mmCIF file of C-alpha atoms in Angstrom:
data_model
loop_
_atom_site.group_PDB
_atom_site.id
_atom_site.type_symbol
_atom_site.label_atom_id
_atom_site.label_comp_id
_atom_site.label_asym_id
_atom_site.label_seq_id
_atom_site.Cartn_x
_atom_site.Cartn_y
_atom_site.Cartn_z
ATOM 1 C CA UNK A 138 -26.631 16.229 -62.784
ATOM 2 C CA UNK A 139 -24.002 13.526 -62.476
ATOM 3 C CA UNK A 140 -23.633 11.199 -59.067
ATOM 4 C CA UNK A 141 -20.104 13.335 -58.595
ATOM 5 C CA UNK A 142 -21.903 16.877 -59.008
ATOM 6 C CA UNK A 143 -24.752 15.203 -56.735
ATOM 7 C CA UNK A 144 -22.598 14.540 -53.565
ATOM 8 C CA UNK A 145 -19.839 17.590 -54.134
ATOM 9 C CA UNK A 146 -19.770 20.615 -51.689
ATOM 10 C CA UNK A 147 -19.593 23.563 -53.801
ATOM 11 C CA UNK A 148 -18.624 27.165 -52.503
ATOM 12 C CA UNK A 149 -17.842 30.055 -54.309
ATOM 13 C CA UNK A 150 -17.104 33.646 -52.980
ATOM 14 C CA UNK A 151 -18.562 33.147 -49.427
ATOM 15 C CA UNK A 152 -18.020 36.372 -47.141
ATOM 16 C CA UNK A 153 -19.803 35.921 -43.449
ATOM 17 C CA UNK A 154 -20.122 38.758 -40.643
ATOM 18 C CA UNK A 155 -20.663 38.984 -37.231
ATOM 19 C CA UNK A 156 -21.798 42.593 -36.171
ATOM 20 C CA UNK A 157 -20.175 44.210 -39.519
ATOM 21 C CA UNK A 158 -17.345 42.825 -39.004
ATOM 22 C CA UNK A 159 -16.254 40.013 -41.939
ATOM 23 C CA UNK A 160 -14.843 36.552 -39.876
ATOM 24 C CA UNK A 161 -14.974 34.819 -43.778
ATOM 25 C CA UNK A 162 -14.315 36.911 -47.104
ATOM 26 C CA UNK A 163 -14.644 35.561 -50.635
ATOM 27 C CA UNK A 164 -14.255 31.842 -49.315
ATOM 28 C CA UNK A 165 -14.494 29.192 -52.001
ATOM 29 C CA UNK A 166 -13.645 25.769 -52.264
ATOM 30 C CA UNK A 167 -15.106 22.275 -53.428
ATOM 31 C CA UNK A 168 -15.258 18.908 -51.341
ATOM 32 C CA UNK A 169 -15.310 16.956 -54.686
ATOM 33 C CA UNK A 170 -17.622 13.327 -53.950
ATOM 34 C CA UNK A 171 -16.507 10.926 -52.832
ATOM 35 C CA UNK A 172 -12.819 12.025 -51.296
ATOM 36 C CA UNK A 173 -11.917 13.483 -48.370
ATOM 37 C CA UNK A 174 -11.005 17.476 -48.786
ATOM 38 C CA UNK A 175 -9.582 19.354 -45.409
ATOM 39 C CA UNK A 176 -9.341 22.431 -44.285
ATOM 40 C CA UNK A 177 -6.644 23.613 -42.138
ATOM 41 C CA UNK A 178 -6.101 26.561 -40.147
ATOM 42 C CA UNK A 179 -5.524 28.064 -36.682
ATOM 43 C CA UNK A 180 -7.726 29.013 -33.585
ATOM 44 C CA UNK A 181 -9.713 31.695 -35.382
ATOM 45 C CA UNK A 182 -8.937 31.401 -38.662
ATOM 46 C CA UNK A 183 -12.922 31.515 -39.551
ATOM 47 C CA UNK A 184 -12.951 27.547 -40.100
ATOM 48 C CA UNK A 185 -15.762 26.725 -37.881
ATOM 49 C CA UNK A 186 -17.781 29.828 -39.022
ATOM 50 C CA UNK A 187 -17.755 28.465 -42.457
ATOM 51 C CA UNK A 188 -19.212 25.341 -40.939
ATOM 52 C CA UNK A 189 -21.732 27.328 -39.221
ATOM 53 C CA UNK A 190 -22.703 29.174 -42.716
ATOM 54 C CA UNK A 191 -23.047 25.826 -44.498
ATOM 55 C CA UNK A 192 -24.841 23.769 -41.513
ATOM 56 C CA UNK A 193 -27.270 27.720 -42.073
ATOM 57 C CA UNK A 194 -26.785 29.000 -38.752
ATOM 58 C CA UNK A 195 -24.923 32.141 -39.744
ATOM 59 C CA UNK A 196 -26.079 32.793 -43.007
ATOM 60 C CA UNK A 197 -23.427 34.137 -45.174
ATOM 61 C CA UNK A 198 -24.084 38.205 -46.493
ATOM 62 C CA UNK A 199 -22.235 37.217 -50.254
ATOM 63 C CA UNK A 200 -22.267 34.152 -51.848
ATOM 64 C CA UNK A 201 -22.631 30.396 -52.738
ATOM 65 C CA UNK A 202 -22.981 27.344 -51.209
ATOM 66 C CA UNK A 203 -23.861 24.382 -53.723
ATOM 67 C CA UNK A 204 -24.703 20.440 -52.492
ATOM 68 C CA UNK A 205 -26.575 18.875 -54.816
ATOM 69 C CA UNK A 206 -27.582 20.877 -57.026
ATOM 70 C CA UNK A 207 -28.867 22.957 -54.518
ATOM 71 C CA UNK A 208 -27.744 26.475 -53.043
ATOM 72 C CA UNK A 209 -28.237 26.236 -49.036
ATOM 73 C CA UNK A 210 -27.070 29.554 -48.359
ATOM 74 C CA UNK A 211 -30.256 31.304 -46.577
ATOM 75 C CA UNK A 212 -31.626 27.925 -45.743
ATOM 76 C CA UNK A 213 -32.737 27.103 -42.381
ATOM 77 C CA UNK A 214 -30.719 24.257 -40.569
ATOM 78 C CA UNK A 215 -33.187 21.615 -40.976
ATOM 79 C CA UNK A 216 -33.953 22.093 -44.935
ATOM 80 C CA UNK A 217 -29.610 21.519 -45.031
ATOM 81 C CA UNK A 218 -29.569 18.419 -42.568
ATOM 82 C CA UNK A 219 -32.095 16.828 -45.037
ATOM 83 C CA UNK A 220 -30.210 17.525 -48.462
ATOM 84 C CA UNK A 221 -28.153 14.524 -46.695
ATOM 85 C CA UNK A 222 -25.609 16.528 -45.125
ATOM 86 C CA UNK A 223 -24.162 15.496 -40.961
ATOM 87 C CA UNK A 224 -22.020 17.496 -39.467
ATOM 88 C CA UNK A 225 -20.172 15.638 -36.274
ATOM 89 C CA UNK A 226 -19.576 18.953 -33.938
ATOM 90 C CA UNK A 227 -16.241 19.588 -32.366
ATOM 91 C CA UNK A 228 -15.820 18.803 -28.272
ATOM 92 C CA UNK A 229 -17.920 15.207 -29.247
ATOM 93 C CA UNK A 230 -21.313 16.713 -27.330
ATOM 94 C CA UNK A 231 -23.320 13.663 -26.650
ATOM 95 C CA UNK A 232 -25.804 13.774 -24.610
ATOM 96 C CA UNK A 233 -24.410 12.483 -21.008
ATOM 97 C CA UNK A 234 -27.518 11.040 -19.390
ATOM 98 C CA UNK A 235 -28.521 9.045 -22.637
ATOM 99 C CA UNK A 236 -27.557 5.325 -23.021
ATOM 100 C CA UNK A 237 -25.322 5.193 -26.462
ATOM 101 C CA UNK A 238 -28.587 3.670 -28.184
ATOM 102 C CA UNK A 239 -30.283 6.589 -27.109
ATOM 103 C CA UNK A 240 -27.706 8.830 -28.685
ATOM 104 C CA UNK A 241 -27.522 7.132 -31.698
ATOM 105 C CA UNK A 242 -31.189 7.288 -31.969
ATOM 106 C CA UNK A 243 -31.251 10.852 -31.772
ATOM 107 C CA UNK A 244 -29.231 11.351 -35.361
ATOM 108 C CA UNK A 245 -32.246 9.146 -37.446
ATOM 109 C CA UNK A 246 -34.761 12.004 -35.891
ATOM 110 C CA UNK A 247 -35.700 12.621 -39.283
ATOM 111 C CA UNK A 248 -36.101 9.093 -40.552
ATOM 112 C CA UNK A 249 -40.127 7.359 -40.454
ATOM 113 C CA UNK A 250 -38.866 4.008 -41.013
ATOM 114 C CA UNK A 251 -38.451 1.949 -38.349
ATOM 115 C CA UNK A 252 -36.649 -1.046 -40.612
ATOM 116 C CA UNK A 253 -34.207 1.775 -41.853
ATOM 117 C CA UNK A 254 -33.315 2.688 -38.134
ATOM 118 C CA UNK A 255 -32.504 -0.577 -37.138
ATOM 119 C CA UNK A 256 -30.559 -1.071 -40.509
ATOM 120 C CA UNK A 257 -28.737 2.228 -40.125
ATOM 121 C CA UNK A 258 -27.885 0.947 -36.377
ATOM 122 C CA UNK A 259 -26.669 -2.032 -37.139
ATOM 123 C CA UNK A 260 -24.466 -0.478 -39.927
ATOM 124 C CA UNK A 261 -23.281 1.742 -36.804
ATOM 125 C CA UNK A 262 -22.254 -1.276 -34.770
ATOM 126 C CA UNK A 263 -20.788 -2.778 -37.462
ATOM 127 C CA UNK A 264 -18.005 -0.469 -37.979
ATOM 128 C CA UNK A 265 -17.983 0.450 -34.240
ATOM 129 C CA UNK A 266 -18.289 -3.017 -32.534
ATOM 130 C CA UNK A 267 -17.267 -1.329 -29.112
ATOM 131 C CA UNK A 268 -20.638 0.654 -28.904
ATOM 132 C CA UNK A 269 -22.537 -2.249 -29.777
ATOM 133 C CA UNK A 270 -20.817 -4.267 -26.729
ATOM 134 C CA UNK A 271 -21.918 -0.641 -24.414
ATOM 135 C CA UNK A 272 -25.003 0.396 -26.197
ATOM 136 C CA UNK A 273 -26.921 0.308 -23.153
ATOM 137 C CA UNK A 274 -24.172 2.334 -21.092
ATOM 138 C CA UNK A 275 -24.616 6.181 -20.390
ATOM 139 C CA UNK A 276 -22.434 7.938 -22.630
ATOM 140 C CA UNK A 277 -21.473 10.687 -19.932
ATOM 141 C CA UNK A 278 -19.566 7.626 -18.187
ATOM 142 C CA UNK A 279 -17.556 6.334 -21.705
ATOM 143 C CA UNK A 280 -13.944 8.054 -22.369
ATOM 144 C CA UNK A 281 -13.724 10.141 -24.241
ATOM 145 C CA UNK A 282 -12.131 7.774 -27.483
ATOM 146 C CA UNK A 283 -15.275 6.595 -26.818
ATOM 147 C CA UNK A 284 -17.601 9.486 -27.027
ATOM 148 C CA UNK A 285 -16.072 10.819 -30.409
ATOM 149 C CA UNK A 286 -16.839 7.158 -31.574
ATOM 150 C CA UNK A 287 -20.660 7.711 -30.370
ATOM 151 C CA UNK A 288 -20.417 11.055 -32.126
ATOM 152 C CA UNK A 289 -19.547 9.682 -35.748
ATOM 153 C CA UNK A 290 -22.336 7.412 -35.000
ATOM 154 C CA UNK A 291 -24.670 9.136 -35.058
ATOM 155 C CA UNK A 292 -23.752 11.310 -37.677
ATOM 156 C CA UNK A 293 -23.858 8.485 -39.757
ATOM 157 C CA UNK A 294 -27.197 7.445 -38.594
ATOM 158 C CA UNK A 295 -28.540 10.691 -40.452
ATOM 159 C CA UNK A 296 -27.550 7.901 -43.378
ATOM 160 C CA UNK A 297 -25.619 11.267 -44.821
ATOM 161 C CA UNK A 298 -24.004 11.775 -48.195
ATOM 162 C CA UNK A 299 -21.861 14.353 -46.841
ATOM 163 C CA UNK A 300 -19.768 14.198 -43.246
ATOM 164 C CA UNK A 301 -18.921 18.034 -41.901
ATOM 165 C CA UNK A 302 -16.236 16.977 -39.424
ATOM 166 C CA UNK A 303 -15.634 19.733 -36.793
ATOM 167 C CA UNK A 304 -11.774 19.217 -35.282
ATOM 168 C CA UNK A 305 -12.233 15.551 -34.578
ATOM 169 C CA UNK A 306 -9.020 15.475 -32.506
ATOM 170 C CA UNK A 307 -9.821 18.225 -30.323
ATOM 171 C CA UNK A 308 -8.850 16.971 -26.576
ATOM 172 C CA UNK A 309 -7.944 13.674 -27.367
ATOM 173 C CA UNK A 310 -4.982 11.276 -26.635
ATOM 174 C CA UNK A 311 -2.583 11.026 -29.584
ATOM 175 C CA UNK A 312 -3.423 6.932 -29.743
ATOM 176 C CA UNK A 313 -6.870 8.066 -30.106
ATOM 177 C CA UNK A 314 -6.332 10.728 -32.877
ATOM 178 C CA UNK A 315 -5.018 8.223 -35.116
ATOM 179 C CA UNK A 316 -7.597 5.704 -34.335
ATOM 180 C CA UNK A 317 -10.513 8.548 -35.326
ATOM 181 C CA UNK A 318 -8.811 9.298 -38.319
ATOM 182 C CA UNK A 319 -8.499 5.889 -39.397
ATOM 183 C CA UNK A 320 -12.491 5.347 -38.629
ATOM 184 C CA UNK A 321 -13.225 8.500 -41.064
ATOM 185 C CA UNK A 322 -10.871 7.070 -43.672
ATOM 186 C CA UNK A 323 -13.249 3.940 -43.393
ATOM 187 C CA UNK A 324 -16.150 6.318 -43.363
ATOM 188 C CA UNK A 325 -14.972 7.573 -46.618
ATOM 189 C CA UNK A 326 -14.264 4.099 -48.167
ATOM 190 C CA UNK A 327 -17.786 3.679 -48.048
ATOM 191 C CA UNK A 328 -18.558 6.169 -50.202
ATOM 192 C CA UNK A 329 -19.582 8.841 -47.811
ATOM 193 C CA UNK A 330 -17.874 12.588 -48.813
ATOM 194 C CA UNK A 331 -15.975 14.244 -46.462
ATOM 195 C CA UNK A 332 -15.091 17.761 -45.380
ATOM 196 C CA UNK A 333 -12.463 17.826 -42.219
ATOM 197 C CA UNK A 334 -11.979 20.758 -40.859
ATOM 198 C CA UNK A 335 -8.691 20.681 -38.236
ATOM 199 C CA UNK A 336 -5.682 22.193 -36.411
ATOM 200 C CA UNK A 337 -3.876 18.563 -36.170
ATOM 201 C CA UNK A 338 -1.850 19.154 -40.032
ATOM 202 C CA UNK A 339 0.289 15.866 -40.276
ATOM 203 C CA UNK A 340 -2.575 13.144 -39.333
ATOM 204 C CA UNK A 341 -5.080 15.520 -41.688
ATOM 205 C CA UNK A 342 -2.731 15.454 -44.479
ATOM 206 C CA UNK A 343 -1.995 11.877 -44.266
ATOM 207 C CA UNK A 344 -5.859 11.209 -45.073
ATOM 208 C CA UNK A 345 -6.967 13.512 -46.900
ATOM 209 C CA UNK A 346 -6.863 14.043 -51.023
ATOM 210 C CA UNK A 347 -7.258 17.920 -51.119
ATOM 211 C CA UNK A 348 -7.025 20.451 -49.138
ATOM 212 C CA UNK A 349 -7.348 24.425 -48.614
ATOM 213 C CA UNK A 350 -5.519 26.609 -45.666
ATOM 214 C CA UNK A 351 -8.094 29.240 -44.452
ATOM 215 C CA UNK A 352 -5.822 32.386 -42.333
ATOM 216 C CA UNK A 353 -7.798 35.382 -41.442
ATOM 217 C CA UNK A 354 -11.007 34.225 -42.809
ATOM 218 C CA UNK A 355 -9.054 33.612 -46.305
ATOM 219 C CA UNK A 356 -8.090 30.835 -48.557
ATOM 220 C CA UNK A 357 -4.712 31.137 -48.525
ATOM 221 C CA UNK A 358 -3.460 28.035 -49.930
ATOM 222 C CA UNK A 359 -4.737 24.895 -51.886
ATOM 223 C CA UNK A 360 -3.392 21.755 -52.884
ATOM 224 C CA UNK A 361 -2.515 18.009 -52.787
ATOM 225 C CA UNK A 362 -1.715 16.950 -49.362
ATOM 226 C CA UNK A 363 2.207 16.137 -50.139
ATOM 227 C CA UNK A 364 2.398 19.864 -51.405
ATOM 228 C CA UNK A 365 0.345 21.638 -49.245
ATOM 229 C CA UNK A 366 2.307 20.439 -45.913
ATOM 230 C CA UNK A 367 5.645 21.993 -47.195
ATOM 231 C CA UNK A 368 3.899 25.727 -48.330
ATOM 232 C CA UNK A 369 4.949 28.550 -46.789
ATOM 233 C CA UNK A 370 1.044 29.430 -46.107
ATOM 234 C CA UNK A 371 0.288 26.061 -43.849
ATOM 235 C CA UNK A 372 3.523 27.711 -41.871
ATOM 236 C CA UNK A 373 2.552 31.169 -41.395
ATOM 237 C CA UNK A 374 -1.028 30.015 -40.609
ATOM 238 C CA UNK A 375 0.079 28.351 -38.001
ATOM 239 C CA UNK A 376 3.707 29.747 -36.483
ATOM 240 C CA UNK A 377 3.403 33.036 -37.851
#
């Protein structure tokens, strides 16, 4: 398997109920390594239960889902997280009463090494120098810029080859939209692959280098980002 098969999301003909009823149906699409791929679509369009089937919490009935050489569909959350995978949930979610260390912290669960924490910290800082100026502030009392920034953290500290990004600009400022976009564009120069999955169409496009429109649980378009913007799908998805 090449390194670009090795870090590429991979699904083909994914179909996911909830009590018989279908919210995804023959779903595929490929977050190539390496690039940033979105995925646009209204409130209910089934974008964050495809997150939910990949991540393993709602299995999918039909179908594949491929990272790494490896099909996760049926496996349990945990078995997922460790193929390399992070997913950085929508709404931010830290944990309020934790000091931004602490909730940093919490994304290397999985990692023994204590040298690799403090590595994968530091890297954290590094490209987030304001949580390394608060890391000892409660992240229930940062703004909320600030908690999507402690979010992304520690996703990252999971050291993942593959960022699930659940509607990073959900509830924030318009400054602050642009200034989390421009962090997972950085993200992504690093090497890490990402899969965004918004509402927000203009600031997705203007990172992104492919991306699918899901309507009704369906793919209904695909494309480069300068085409995709002016299809008649992205419109109906979202005005019609």
């Amino acid at each position: 398997m090449t390194n670009h098969e090795a870090n590429s999301l991979v699904i083909e003909g994914v179909s996911t109920a909830y009590d018989q009823a279908n919210v995804l149906e023959n779903v595929s699409l490929t977050a190539a390594s390496g690039k940033i791929t979105c995925l646009l679509g209204s409130n209910g369009s089934g974008k964050t239960t495809l997150i939910r089937s990949i991540l393993g919490l709602t299995p999918p009935n039909r179908g594949s889902i491929r990272f790494g050489g490896v099909d996760l569909a049926g496996l349990p959350t945990h078995r997922v997280i460790a193929a390399g995978i992070a997913c950085i949930p929508e709404g931010r979610r830290v944990f309020a009463k934790f000091t931004v260390e602490e909730n940093l912290r919490i994304g290397a669960y999985q990692e023994t090494s204590d040298a690799a924490v403090a590595q994968r910290l530091a890297h954290v800082y590094a490209t987030f120098p304001r949580l390394s100026e608060r890391r000892d502030q409660l992240a229930g009392t940062m703004s909320g810029g600030e908690q999507a920034m402690v979010s992304i953290g520690r996703g990252l500290m999971r050291a993942p080859k593959l960022l699930l990004i659940d509607e990073p600009s959900l509830g924030l400022a318009p400054i602050l939209v642009r200034e989390n976009f421009n962090i997972i564009r950085r993200i992504n120069q690093q090497g890490i692959t990402v899969f965004l999955v918004e509402q927000n169409v203009h600031q997705t496009l203007a990172i992104s280098d492919y991306g699918y429109v899901l309507s009704k649980g369906r793919v209904v378009a695909a494309g480069e980002p300068s085409e995709l913007g002016q299809t008649r799908q992205v419109h109906e998805a979202y005005f019609g």
